[in-house]
PDB file of C-alpha atoms in Angstrom:
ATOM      1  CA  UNK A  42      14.634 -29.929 -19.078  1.00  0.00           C
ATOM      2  CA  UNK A  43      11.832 -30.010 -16.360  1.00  0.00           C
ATOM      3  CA  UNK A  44       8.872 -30.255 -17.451  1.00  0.00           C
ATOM      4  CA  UNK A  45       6.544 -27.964 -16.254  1.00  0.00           C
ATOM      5  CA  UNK A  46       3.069 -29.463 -16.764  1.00  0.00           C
ATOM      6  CA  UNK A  47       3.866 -32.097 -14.266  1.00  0.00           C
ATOM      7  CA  UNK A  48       5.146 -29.586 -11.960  1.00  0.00           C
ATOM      8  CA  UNK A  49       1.965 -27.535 -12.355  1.00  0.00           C
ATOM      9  CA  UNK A  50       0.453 -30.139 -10.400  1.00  0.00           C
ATOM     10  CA  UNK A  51       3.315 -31.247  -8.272  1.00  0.00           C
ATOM     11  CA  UNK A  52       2.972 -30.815  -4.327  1.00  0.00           C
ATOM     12  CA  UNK A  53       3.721 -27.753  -2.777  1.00  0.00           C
ATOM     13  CA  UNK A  54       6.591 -29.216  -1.278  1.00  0.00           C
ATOM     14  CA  UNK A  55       7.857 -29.835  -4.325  1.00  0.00           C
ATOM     15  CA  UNK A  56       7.191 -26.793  -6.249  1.00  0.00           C
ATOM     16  CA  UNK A  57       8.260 -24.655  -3.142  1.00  0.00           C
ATOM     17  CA  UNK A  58      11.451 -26.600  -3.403  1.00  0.00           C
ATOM     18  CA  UNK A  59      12.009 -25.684  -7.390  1.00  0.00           C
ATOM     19  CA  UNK A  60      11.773 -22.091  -6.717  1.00  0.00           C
ATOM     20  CA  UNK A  61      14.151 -21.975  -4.185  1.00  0.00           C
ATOM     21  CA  UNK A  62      16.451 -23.895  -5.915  1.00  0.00           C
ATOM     22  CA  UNK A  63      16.129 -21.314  -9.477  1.00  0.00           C
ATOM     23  CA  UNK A  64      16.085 -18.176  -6.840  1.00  0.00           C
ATOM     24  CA  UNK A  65      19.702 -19.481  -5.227  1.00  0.00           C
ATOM     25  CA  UNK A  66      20.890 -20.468  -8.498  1.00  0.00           C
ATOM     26  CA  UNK A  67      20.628 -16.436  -9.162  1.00  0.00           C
ATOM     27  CA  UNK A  68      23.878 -14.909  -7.179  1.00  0.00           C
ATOM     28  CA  UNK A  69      22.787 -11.432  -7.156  1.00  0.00           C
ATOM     29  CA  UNK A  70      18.893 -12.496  -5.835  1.00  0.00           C
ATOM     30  CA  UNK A  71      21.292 -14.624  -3.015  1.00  0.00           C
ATOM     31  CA  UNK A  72      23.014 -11.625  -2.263  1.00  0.00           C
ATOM     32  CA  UNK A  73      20.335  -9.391  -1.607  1.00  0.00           C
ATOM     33  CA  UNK A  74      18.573 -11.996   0.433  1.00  0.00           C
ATOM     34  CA  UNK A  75      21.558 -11.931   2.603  1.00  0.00           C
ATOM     35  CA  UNK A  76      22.040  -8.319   3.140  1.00  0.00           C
ATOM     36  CA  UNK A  77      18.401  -7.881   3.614  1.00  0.00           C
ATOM     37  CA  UNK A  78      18.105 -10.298   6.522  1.00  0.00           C
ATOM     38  CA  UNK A  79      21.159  -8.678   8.246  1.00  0.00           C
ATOM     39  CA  UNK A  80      19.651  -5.679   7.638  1.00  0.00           C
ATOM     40  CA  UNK A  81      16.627  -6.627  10.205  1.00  0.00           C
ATOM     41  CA  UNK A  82      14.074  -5.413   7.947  1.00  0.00           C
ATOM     42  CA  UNK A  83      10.373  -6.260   9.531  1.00  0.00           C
ATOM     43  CA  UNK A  84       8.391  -8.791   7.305  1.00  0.00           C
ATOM     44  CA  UNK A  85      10.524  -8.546   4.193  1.00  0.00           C
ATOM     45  CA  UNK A  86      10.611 -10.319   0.939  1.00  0.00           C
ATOM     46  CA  UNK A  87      12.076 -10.174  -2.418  1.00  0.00           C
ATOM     47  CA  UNK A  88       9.420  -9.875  -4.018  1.00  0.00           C
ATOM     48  CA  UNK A  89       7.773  -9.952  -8.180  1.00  0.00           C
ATOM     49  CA  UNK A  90      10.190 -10.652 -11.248  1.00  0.00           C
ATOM     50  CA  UNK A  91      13.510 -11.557  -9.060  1.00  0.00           C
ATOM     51  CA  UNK A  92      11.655 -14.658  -8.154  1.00  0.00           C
ATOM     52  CA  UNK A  93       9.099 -15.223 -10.976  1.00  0.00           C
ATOM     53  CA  UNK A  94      11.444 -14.712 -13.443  1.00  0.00           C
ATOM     54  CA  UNK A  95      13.901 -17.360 -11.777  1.00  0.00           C
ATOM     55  CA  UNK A  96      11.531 -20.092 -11.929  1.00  0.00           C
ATOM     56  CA  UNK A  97      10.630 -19.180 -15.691  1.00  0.00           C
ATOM     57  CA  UNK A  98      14.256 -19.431 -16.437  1.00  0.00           C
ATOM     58  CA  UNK A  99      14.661 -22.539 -14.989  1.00  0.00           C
ATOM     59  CA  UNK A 100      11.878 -23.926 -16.485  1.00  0.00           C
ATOM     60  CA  UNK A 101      13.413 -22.563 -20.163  1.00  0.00           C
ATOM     61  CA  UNK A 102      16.794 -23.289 -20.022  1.00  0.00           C
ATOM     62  CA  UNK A 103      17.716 -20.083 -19.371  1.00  0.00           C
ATOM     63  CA  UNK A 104      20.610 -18.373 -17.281  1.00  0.00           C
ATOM     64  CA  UNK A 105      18.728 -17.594 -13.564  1.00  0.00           C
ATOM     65  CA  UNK A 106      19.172 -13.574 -13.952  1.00  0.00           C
ATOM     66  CA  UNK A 107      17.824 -13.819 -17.519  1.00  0.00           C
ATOM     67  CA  UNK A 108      15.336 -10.821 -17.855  1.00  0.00           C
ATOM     68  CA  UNK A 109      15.804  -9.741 -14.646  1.00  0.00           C
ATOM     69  CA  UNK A 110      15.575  -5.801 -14.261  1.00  0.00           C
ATOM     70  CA  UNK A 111      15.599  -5.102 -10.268  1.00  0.00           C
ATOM     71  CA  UNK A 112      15.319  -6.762  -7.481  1.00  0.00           C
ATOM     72  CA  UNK A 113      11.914  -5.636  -5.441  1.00  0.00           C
ATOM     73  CA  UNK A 114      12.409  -5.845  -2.048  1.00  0.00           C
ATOM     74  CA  UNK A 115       9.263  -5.207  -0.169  1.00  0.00           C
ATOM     75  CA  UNK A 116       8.853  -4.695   3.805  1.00  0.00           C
ATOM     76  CA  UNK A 117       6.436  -4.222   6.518  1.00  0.00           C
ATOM     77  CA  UNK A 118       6.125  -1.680   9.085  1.00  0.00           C
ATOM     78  CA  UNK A 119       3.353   0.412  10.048  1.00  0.00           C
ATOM     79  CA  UNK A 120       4.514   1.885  13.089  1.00  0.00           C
ATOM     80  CA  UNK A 121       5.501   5.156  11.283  1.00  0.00           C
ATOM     81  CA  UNK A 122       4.200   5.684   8.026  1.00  0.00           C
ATOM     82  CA  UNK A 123       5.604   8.776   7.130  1.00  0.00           C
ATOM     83  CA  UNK A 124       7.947   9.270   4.135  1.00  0.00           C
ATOM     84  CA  UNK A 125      10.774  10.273   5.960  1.00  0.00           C
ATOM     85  CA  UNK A 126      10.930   6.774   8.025  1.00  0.00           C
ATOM     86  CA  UNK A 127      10.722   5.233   4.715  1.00  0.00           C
ATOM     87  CA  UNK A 128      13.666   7.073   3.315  1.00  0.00           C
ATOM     88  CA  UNK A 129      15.729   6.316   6.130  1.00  0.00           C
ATOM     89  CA  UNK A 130      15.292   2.657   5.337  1.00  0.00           C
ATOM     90  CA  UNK A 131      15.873   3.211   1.430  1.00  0.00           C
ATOM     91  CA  UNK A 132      19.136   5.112   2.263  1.00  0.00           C
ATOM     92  CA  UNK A 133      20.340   2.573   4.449  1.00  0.00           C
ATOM     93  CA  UNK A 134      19.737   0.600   1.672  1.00  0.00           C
ATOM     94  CA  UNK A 135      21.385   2.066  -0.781  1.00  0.00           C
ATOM     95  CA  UNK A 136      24.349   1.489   1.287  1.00  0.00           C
ATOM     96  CA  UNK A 137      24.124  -1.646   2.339  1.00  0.00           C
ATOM     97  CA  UNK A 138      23.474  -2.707  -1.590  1.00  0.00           C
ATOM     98  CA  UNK A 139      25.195  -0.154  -3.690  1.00  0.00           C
ATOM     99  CA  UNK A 140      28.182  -2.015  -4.632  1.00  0.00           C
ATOM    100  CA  UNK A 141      26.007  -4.341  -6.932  1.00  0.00           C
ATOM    101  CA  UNK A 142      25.382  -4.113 -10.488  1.00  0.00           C
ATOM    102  CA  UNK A 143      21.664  -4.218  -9.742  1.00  0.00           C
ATOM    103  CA  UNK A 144      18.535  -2.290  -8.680  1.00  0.00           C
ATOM    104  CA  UNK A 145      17.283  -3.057  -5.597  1.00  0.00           C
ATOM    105  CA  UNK A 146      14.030  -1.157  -4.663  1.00  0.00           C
ATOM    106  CA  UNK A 147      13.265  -0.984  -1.232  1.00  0.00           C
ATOM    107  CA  UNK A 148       9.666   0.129  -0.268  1.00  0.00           C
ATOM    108  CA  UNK A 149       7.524  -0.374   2.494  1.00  0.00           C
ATOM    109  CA  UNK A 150       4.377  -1.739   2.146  1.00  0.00           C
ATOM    110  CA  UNK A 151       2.140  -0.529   4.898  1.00  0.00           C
ATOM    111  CA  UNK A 152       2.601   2.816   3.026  1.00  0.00           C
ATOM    112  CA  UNK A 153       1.431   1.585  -0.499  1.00  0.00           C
ATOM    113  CA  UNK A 154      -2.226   2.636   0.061  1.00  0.00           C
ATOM    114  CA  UNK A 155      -0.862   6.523   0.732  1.00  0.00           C
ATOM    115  CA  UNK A 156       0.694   6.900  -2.690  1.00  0.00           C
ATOM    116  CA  UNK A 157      -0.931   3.683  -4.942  1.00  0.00           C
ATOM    117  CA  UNK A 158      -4.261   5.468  -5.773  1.00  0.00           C
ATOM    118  CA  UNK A 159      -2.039   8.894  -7.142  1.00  0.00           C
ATOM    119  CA  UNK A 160      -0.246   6.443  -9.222  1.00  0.00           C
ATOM    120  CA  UNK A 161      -3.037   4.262 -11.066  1.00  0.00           C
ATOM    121  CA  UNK A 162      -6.069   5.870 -10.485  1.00  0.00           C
ATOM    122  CA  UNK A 163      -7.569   3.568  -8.138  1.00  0.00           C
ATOM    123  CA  UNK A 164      -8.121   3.346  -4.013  1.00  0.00           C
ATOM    124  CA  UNK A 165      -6.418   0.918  -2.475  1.00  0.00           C
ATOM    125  CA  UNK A 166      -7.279  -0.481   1.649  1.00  0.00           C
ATOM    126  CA  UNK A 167      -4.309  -0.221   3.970  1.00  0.00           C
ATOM    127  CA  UNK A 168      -2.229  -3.466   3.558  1.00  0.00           C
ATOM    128  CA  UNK A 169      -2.129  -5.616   6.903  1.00  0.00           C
ATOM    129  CA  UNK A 170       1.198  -7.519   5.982  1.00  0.00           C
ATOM    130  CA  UNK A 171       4.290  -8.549   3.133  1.00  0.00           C
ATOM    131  CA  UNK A 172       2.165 -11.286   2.386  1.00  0.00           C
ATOM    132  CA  UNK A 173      -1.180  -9.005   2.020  1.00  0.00           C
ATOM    133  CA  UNK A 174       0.999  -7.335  -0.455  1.00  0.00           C
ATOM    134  CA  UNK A 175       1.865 -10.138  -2.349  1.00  0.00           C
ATOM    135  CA  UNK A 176      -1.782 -11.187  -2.586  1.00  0.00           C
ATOM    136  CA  UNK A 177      -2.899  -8.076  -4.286  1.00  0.00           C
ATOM    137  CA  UNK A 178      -0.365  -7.968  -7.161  1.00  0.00           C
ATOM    138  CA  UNK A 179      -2.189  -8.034 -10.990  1.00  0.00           C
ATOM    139  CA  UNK A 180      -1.604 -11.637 -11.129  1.00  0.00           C
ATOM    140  CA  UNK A 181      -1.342 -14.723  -9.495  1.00  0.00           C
ATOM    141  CA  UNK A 182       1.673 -15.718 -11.778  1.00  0.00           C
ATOM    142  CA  UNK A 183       3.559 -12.457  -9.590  1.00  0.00           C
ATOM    143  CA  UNK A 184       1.983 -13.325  -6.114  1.00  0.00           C
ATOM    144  CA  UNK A 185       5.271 -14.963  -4.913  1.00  0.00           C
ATOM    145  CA  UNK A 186       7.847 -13.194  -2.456  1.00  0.00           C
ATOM    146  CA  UNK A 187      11.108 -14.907  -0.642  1.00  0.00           C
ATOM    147  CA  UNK A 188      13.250 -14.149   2.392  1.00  0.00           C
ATOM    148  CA  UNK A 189      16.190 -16.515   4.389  1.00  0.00           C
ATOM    149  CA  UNK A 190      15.236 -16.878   7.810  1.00  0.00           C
ATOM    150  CA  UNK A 191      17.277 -16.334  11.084  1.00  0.00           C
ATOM    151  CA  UNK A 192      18.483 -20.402  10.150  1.00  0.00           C
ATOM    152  CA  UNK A 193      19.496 -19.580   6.540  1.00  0.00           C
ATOM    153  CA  UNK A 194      15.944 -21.384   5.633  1.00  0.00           C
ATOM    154  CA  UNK A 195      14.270 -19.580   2.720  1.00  0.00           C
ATOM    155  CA  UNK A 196      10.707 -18.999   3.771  1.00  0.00           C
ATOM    156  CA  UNK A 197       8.235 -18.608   0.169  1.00  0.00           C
ATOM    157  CA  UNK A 198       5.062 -16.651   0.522  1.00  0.00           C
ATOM    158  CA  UNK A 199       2.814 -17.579  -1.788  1.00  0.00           C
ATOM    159  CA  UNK A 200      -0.699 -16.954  -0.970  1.00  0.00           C
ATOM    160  CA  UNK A 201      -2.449 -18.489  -4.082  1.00  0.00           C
ATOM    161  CA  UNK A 202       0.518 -21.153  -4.107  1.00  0.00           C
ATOM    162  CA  UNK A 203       2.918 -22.103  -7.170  1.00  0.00           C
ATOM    163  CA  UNK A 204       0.022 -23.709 -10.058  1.00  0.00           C
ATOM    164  CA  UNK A 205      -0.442 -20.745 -11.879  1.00  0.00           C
ATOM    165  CA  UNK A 206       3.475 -19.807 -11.979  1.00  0.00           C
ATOM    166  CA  UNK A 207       4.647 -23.033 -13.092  1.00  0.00           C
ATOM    167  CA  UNK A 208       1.843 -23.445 -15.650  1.00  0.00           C
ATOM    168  CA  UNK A 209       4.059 -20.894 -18.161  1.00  0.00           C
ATOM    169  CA  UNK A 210       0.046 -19.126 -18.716  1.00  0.00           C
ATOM    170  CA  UNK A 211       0.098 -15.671 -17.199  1.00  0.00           C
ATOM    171  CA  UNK A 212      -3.852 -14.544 -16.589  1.00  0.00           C
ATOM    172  CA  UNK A 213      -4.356 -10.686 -14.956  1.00  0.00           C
ATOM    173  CA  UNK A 214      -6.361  -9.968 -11.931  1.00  0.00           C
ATOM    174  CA  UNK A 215      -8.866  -7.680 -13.774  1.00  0.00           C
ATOM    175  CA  UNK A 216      -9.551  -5.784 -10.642  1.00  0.00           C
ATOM    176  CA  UNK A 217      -6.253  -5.586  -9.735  1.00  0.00           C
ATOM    177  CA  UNK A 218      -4.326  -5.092 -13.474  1.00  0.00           C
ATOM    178  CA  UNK A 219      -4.011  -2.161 -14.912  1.00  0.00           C
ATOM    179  CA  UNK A 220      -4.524  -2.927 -18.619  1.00  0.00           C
ATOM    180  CA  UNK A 221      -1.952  -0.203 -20.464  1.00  0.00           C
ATOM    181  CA  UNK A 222       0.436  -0.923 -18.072  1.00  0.00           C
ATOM    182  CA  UNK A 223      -0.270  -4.990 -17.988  1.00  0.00           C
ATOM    183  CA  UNK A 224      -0.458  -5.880 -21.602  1.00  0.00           C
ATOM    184  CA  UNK A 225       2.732  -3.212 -21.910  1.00  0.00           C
ATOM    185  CA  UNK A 226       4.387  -5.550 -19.606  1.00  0.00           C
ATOM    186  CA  UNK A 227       2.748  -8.786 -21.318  1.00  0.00           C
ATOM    187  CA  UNK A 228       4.708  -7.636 -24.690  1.00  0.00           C
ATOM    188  CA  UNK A 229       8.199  -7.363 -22.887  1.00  0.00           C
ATOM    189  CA  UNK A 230       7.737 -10.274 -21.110  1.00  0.00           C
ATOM    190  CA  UNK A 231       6.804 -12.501 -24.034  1.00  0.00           C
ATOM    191  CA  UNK A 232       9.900 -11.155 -25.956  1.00  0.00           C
ATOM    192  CA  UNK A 233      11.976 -12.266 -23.347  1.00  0.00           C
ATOM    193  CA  UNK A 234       9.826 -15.877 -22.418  1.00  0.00           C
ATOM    194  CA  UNK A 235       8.403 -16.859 -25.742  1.00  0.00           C
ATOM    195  CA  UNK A 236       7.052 -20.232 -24.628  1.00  0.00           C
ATOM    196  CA  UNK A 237       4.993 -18.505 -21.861  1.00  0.00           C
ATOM    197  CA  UNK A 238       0.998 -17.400 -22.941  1.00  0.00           C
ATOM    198  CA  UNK A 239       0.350 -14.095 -21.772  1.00  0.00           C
ATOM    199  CA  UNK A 240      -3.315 -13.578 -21.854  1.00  0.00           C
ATOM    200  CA  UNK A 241      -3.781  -9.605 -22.966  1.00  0.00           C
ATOM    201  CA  UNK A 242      -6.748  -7.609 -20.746  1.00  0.00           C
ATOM    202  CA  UNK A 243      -9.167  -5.451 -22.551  1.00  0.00           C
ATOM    203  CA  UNK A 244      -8.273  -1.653 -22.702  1.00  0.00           C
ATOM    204  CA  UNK A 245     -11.299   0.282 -21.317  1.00  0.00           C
TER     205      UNK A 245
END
């Protein structure tokens, strides 16, 4: 079994190099990464639990799709950020991934500030990039998005790195976490991860 307080403080190197080892250990996640670089999506990533989740599993001993619900799959392009350009590109989608026995969401993320603020009650600033998005998630556990590059190299974006995720102690953003919906999710997720410490945030 790995253990993961040494990898906590590992290199990057070598913590970049665990993840992508769970995340191809997952089929399904492998598959999606495939289809989504063929696809020619700008500045994509799988994004959230797909990869989170594998990493947690292979810290546990757990099968790599354990607890996995969907597979996020995030994009960038803010050359037309009306609906209709986005639902051309979750169509194609659906096509391109329909014959799997998964979810894969497909959303672009230069359009998340249009439709965030409706959702949660909060203004969000136009996002500049995938890995923008990444940065602003409710915690830095989640801030961790993959894609295979034109080589077949998988590229990790990880703006606050891999500590936090391999240190099996899930803190929110307070800013950024909503807390019904967080320490909703917190509850799920411990059922699933028991040996992971989900710290609750305060209701207001």
């Amino acid at each position: 079994m790995p253990d993961p307080r040494r990898l906590a403080n590992a290199s990057a190197d070598e913590q970049q190099a665990f993840l992508v080892a769970a995340v191809q250990a997952n089929p399904v996640a492998m598959t999606v990464l495939q289809r989504a670089a063929a696809m020619g999506l700008p500045d994509h990533g799988l994004m959230a639990g797909a990869v989170y989740q594998a990493v947690w599993n292979a810290l546990t001993g757990r099968d790599p799709a354990h607890g996995v619900n969907d597979y996020d799959l995030g994009y960038f392009d803010a050359s037309d950020l009306g609906e209709a350009a986005e639902d051309v590109v979750i169509k194609a989608g659906d096509a391109v991934f329909g014959d799997l026995d998964a979810i894969v969401e497909i959303r672009n993320q230069a359009r998340v500030h249009l439709w965030f603020g409706a959702k949660h009650g909060v203004t969000r600033a136009p996002l500049t990039s995938t890995t923008d998005a990444v940065s602003h998630f409710a915690s830095h556990t989640h801030a961790v998005a993959v894609r295979l590059e034109t080589a077949g190299k998988m590229e990790v974006l990880a703006p606050y790195g891999l500590g936090e995720l391999f240190s099996l102690h899930v803190r929110p953003v307070e800013a950024l976490a909503d807390p019904v919906g967080w320490n909703a999710k917190c509850e799920r997720q411990q059922a699933l991860w028991p040996e992971i410490t989900f710290e609750r945030t305060a209701l207001a």
